[in-house]
């Protein structure tokens, strides 16, 4: 089925460890996004990419980096994980409607 | 700056009844889109319905319909014949096209519980 695939679904990290969340879409969308979801705070934008080769900061970019590898793929990297980064992370892509991946539940201990 | 407000943190409805979830937004834009997303316990964000601001006709998708009042900046979601599977968190979202991409603002969500 067409859509957005993100991996992994669950991850536990120790403070200071690094990891990359992967995201791929097969809808030929130009725009892709990374959000985090915390209780009572809705979805907050971390980074977005308007097209291949471009990335921009969103509302809460500190502690994260991104790569738009090609039109399909947009990855999110945590270089040195902190407990404050415990959250659910969503990748999304969009033309005139936003389509979301299944989410990654990340716990930093 | 755009804002989206969902003033009902939690709601409940009896199975087969009708429920309306409220959403208001603030913008100076004239062209934009509004969405309702459903997030069941599985965590998946599912697009329920979309409304283009330039269309006066309210969008409908099966049991889901919206009441879009552009002047009042109101965008409510009506769920008819509620089913147990409608139990979820519902997010209202505003979207506009800007700087070559689509910018979204999400509300904080309404948790809906459908009671048997």
Short mmCIF file of C-alpha atoms in Angstrom, two decimals:
data_model
loop_
_atom_site.label_atom_id
_atom_site.label_comp_id
_atom_site.label_asym_id
_atom_site.label_seq_id
_atom_site.Cartn_x
_atom_site.Cartn_y
_atom_site.Cartn_z
CA UNK A 1 0.00 0.00 0.00
CA UNK A 2 1.19 3.52 -0.79
CA UNK A 3 2.16 5.56 2.21
CA UNK A 4 4.86 6.51 4.67
CA UNK A 5 7.04 3.88 6.28
CA UNK A 6 9.12 4.68 9.32
CA UNK A 7 11.43 2.49 11.33
CA UNK A 8 11.87 1.39 14.02
CA UNK A 9 8.50 1.24 15.81
CA UNK A 10 10.06 1.10 19.27
CA UNK A 11 13.49 1.99 20.62
CA UNK A 12 15.09 2.29 24.02
CA UNK A 13 18.32 4.28 24.28
CA UNK A 14 20.67 5.09 27.07
CA UNK A 15 21.48 8.73 27.69
CA UNK A 16 24.26 9.79 25.33
CA UNK A 17 23.65 7.12 22.72
CA UNK A 18 22.92 8.04 19.13
CA UNK A 19 20.42 6.69 16.65
CA UNK A 20 18.75 7.44 13.34
CA UNK A 21 15.05 7.17 12.62
CA UNK A 22 14.34 6.24 9.04
CA UNK A 23 11.42 7.41 6.92
CA UNK A 24 10.44 6.69 3.33
CA UNK A 25 7.42 7.63 1.25
CA UNK A 26 6.29 6.33 -2.10
CA UNK A 27 3.77 9.01 -3.05
CA UNK A 28 6.25 11.24 -4.90
CA UNK A 29 5.67 14.07 -2.41
CA UNK A 30 8.12 16.92 -2.26
CA UNK A 31 7.45 17.92 1.35
CA UNK A 32 8.42 15.74 4.30
CA UNK A 33 8.33 16.36 8.05
CA UNK A 34 9.42 15.08 11.42
CA UNK A 35 7.19 15.70 14.44
CA UNK A 36 7.31 14.73 18.05
CA UNK A 37 4.20 14.05 20.11
CA UNK A 38 4.15 14.54 23.85
CA UNK A 39 1.13 14.17 26.16
CA UNK A 40 -1.09 17.25 26.12
CA UNK A 41 1.04 19.06 23.55
CA UNK A 42 -0.22 17.81 20.23
CA UNK A 43 2.32 17.52 17.43
CA UNK A 44 5.37 19.74 17.35
CA UNK A 45 7.46 20.16 14.23
CA UNK A 46 11.14 19.27 14.58
CA UNK A 47 12.38 19.68 11.01
CA UNK A 48 10.91 19.72 7.55
CA UNK A 49 12.09 19.41 3.98
CA UNK A 50 10.38 21.23 1.14
CA UNK A 51 12.22 19.25 -1.51
CA UNK A 52 15.16 16.97 -2.10
CA UNK A 53 18.33 18.59 -0.85
CA UNK A 54 16.67 21.17 1.40
CA UNK A 55 15.89 21.06 5.11
CA UNK A 56 14.64 23.67 7.58
CA UNK A 57 14.17 23.92 11.32
CA UNK A 58 10.76 23.68 12.84
CA UNK A 59 9.54 24.56 16.30
CA UNK A 60 11.78 22.23 18.36
CA UNK A 61 14.98 21.40 16.41
CA UNK A 62 17.52 21.39 19.24
CA UNK A 63 19.22 18.03 19.71
CA UNK A 64 18.26 16.72 16.28
CA UNK A 65 19.66 16.61 12.77
CA UNK A 66 18.02 15.53 9.54
CA UNK A 67 18.99 14.35 6.08
CA UNK A 68 16.88 14.41 2.96
CA UNK A 69 18.74 11.65 1.17
CA UNK A 70 16.55 11.72 -1.93
CA UNK A 71 12.96 12.48 -2.75
CA UNK A 72 11.72 9.34 -0.97
CA UNK A 73 13.77 9.35 2.23
CA UNK A 74 14.03 11.74 5.17
CA UNK A 75 15.93 10.62 8.26
CA UNK A 76 16.10 12.05 11.78
CA UNK A 77 19.23 11.66 13.87
CA UNK A 78 19.72 12.02 17.60
CA UNK A 79 23.45 12.50 18.14
CA UNK A 80 23.45 12.28 21.95
CA UNK A 81 20.09 11.21 23.31
CA UNK A 82 18.67 12.87 26.43
CA UNK A 83 15.71 11.84 28.63
CA UNK A 84 13.86 14.95 27.39
CA UNK A 85 13.79 13.34 23.96
CA UNK A 86 11.58 10.53 25.20
CA UNK A 87 8.58 10.89 22.94
CA UNK A 88 6.63 9.48 20.03
CA UNK A 89 8.09 10.55 16.70
CA UNK A 90 6.15 10.80 13.47
CA UNK A 91 7.34 11.22 9.94
CA UNK A 92 4.89 12.66 7.41
CA UNK A 93 4.80 13.67 3.79
CA UNK A 94 2.45 16.06 2.07
CA UNK A 95 1.15 17.56 -1.05
CA UNK A 96 -2.34 18.84 -0.33
CA UNK A 97 -2.93 16.34 2.44
CA UNK A 98 -0.56 15.09 5.10
CA UNK A 99 0.07 11.37 5.36
CA UNK A 100 1.77 10.00 8.46
CA UNK A 101 3.96 7.05 9.25
CA UNK A 102 3.13 4.67 12.06
CA UNK A 103 5.24 6.45 14.64
CA UNK A 104 8.27 5.51 16.72
CA UNK A 105 8.05 5.29 20.47
CA UNK A 106 11.46 6.32 21.78
CA UNK A 107 12.45 6.01 25.41
CA UNK A 108 15.72 7.47 26.67
CA UNK A 109 16.81 6.18 30.05
CA UNK B 1 0.79 33.43 13.43
CA UNK B 2 -1.81 30.73 13.03
CA UNK B 3 -3.25 28.93 16.03
CA UNK B 4 -5.62 25.99 16.38
CA UNK B 5 -7.71 25.49 19.50
CA UNK B 6 -9.58 22.39 20.55
CA UNK B 7 -11.40 23.35 23.73
CA UNK B 8 -12.70 19.88 24.63
CA UNK B 9 -9.89 17.71 26.05
CA UNK B 10 -12.22 14.73 26.51
CA UNK B 11 -15.65 13.68 25.33
CA UNK B 12 -17.78 10.57 25.46
CA UNK B 13 -20.75 9.39 23.43
CA UNK B 14 -23.03 6.37 23.47
CA UNK B 15 -22.70 3.92 20.63
CA UNK B 16 -24.99 4.83 17.69
CA UNK B 17 -25.38 8.43 18.90
CA UNK B 18 -24.01 11.57 17.26
CA UNK B 19 -21.16 13.66 18.66
CA UNK B 20 -19.60 16.95 17.58
CA UNK B 21 -15.99 17.90 18.23
CA UNK B 22 -15.10 21.58 18.18
CA UNK B 23 -12.16 23.35 16.61
CA UNK B 24 -11.44 27.03 16.16
CA UNK B 25 -8.48 28.59 14.44
CA UNK B 26 -6.97 31.98 13.92
CA UNK B 27 -5.43 33.12 10.66
CA UNK B 28 -5.24 36.09 8.36
CA UNK B 29 -4.86 33.83 5.34
CA UNK B 30 -7.61 33.45 2.78
CA UNK B 31 -6.45 30.22 1.15
CA UNK B 32 -5.80 27.26 3.39
CA UNK B 33 -6.91 23.74 4.23
CA UNK B 34 -8.36 22.24 7.38
CA UNK B 35 -8.15 18.63 8.47
CA UNK B 36 -9.33 16.22 11.10
CA UNK B 37 -7.01 13.37 12.00
CA UNK B 38 -7.88 10.34 14.09
CA UNK B 39 -5.32 8.67 16.33
CA UNK B 40 -6.58 5.36 17.78
CA UNK B 41 -4.68 3.46 20.48
CA UNK B 42 -2.54 1.95 17.73
CA UNK B 43 -0.94 5.41 17.48
CA UNK B 44 -1.40 5.67 13.71
CA UNK B 45 -2.44 9.16 12.53
CA UNK B 46 -5.30 8.65 10.10
CA UNK B 47 -6.69 11.39 7.89
CA UNK B 48 -10.45 11.55 8.46
CA UNK B 49 -11.58 14.53 6.42
CA UNK B 50 -10.25 17.55 4.57
CA UNK B 51 -11.81 20.94 3.80
CA UNK B 52 -10.52 23.52 1.35
CA UNK B 53 -11.19 27.04 2.62
CA UNK B 54 -12.32 28.29 -0.78
CA UNK B 55 -15.14 25.74 -0.89
CA UNK B 56 -18.37 26.73 0.79
CA UNK B 57 -19.74 23.21 0.77
CA UNK B 58 -18.99 21.22 3.88
CA UNK B 59 -16.93 18.08 3.36
CA UNK B 60 -18.39 14.67 4.19
CA UNK B 61 -16.85 11.19 4.38
CA UNK B 62 -19.41 8.53 5.18
CA UNK B 63 -20.36 9.03 8.87
CA UNK B 64 -18.02 11.99 9.26
CA UNK B 65 -18.95 15.53 8.27
CA UNK B 66 -17.75 19.00 9.10
CA UNK B 67 -19.38 22.31 9.80
CA UNK B 68 -17.02 24.86 8.30
CA UNK B 69 -17.75 28.46 9.22
CA UNK B 70 -15.04 30.53 7.56
CA UNK B 71 -16.05 33.91 8.94
CA UNK B 72 -16.24 32.52 12.46
CA UNK B 73 -13.04 30.49 11.92
CA UNK B 74 -14.73 27.39 13.18
CA UNK B 75 -14.31 23.83 11.93
CA UNK B 76 -16.26 21.21 13.88
CA UNK B 77 -16.39 17.48 13.20
CA UNK B 78 -19.65 15.56 13.47
CA UNK B 79 -19.56 11.80 13.85
CA UNK B 80 -22.91 10.13 13.20
CA UNK B 81 -23.90 6.65 14.33
CA UNK B 82 -20.83 6.45 16.56
CA UNK B 83 -19.06 3.10 16.68
CA UNK B 84 -16.73 1.58 19.25
CA UNK B 85 -13.94 1.83 16.67
CA UNK B 86 -14.31 5.61 16.69
CA UNK B 87 -12.71 5.69 20.13
CA UNK B 88 -9.54 7.70 19.54
CA UNK B 89 -7.78 11.00 19.90
CA UNK B 90 -8.91 13.50 17.28
CA UNK B 91 -6.69 16.31 16.08
CA UNK B 92 -7.76 19.38 14.15
CA UNK B 93 -5.13 20.82 11.81
CA UNK B 94 -4.67 23.99 9.75
CA UNK B 95 -2.48 23.93 6.65
CA UNK B 96 -1.32 26.62 4.25
CA UNK B 97 1.09 26.63 1.37
CA UNK B 98 4.16 28.78 2.04
CA UNK B 99 7.77 28.96 0.86
CA UNK B 100 7.37 26.02 -1.48
CA UNK B 101 6.00 23.67 1.13
CA UNK B 102 2.92 23.02 3.26
CA UNK B 103 2.89 24.35 6.81
CA UNK B 104 0.71 22.60 9.37
CA UNK B 105 -0.52 23.71 12.78
CA UNK B 106 -2.16 21.11 15.00
CA UNK B 107 -4.53 21.46 17.92
CA UNK B 108 -3.84 19.65 21.19
CA UNK B 109 -6.51 17.04 20.51
CA UNK B 110 -9.82 15.77 21.87
CA UNK B 111 -9.98 12.31 23.37
CA UNK B 112 -13.24 10.65 22.34
CA UNK B 113 -14.57 7.56 24.03
CA UNK B 114 -17.50 5.67 22.53
CA UNK B 115 -19.46 3.79 25.18
CA UNK B 116 -21.19 0.47 24.57
#
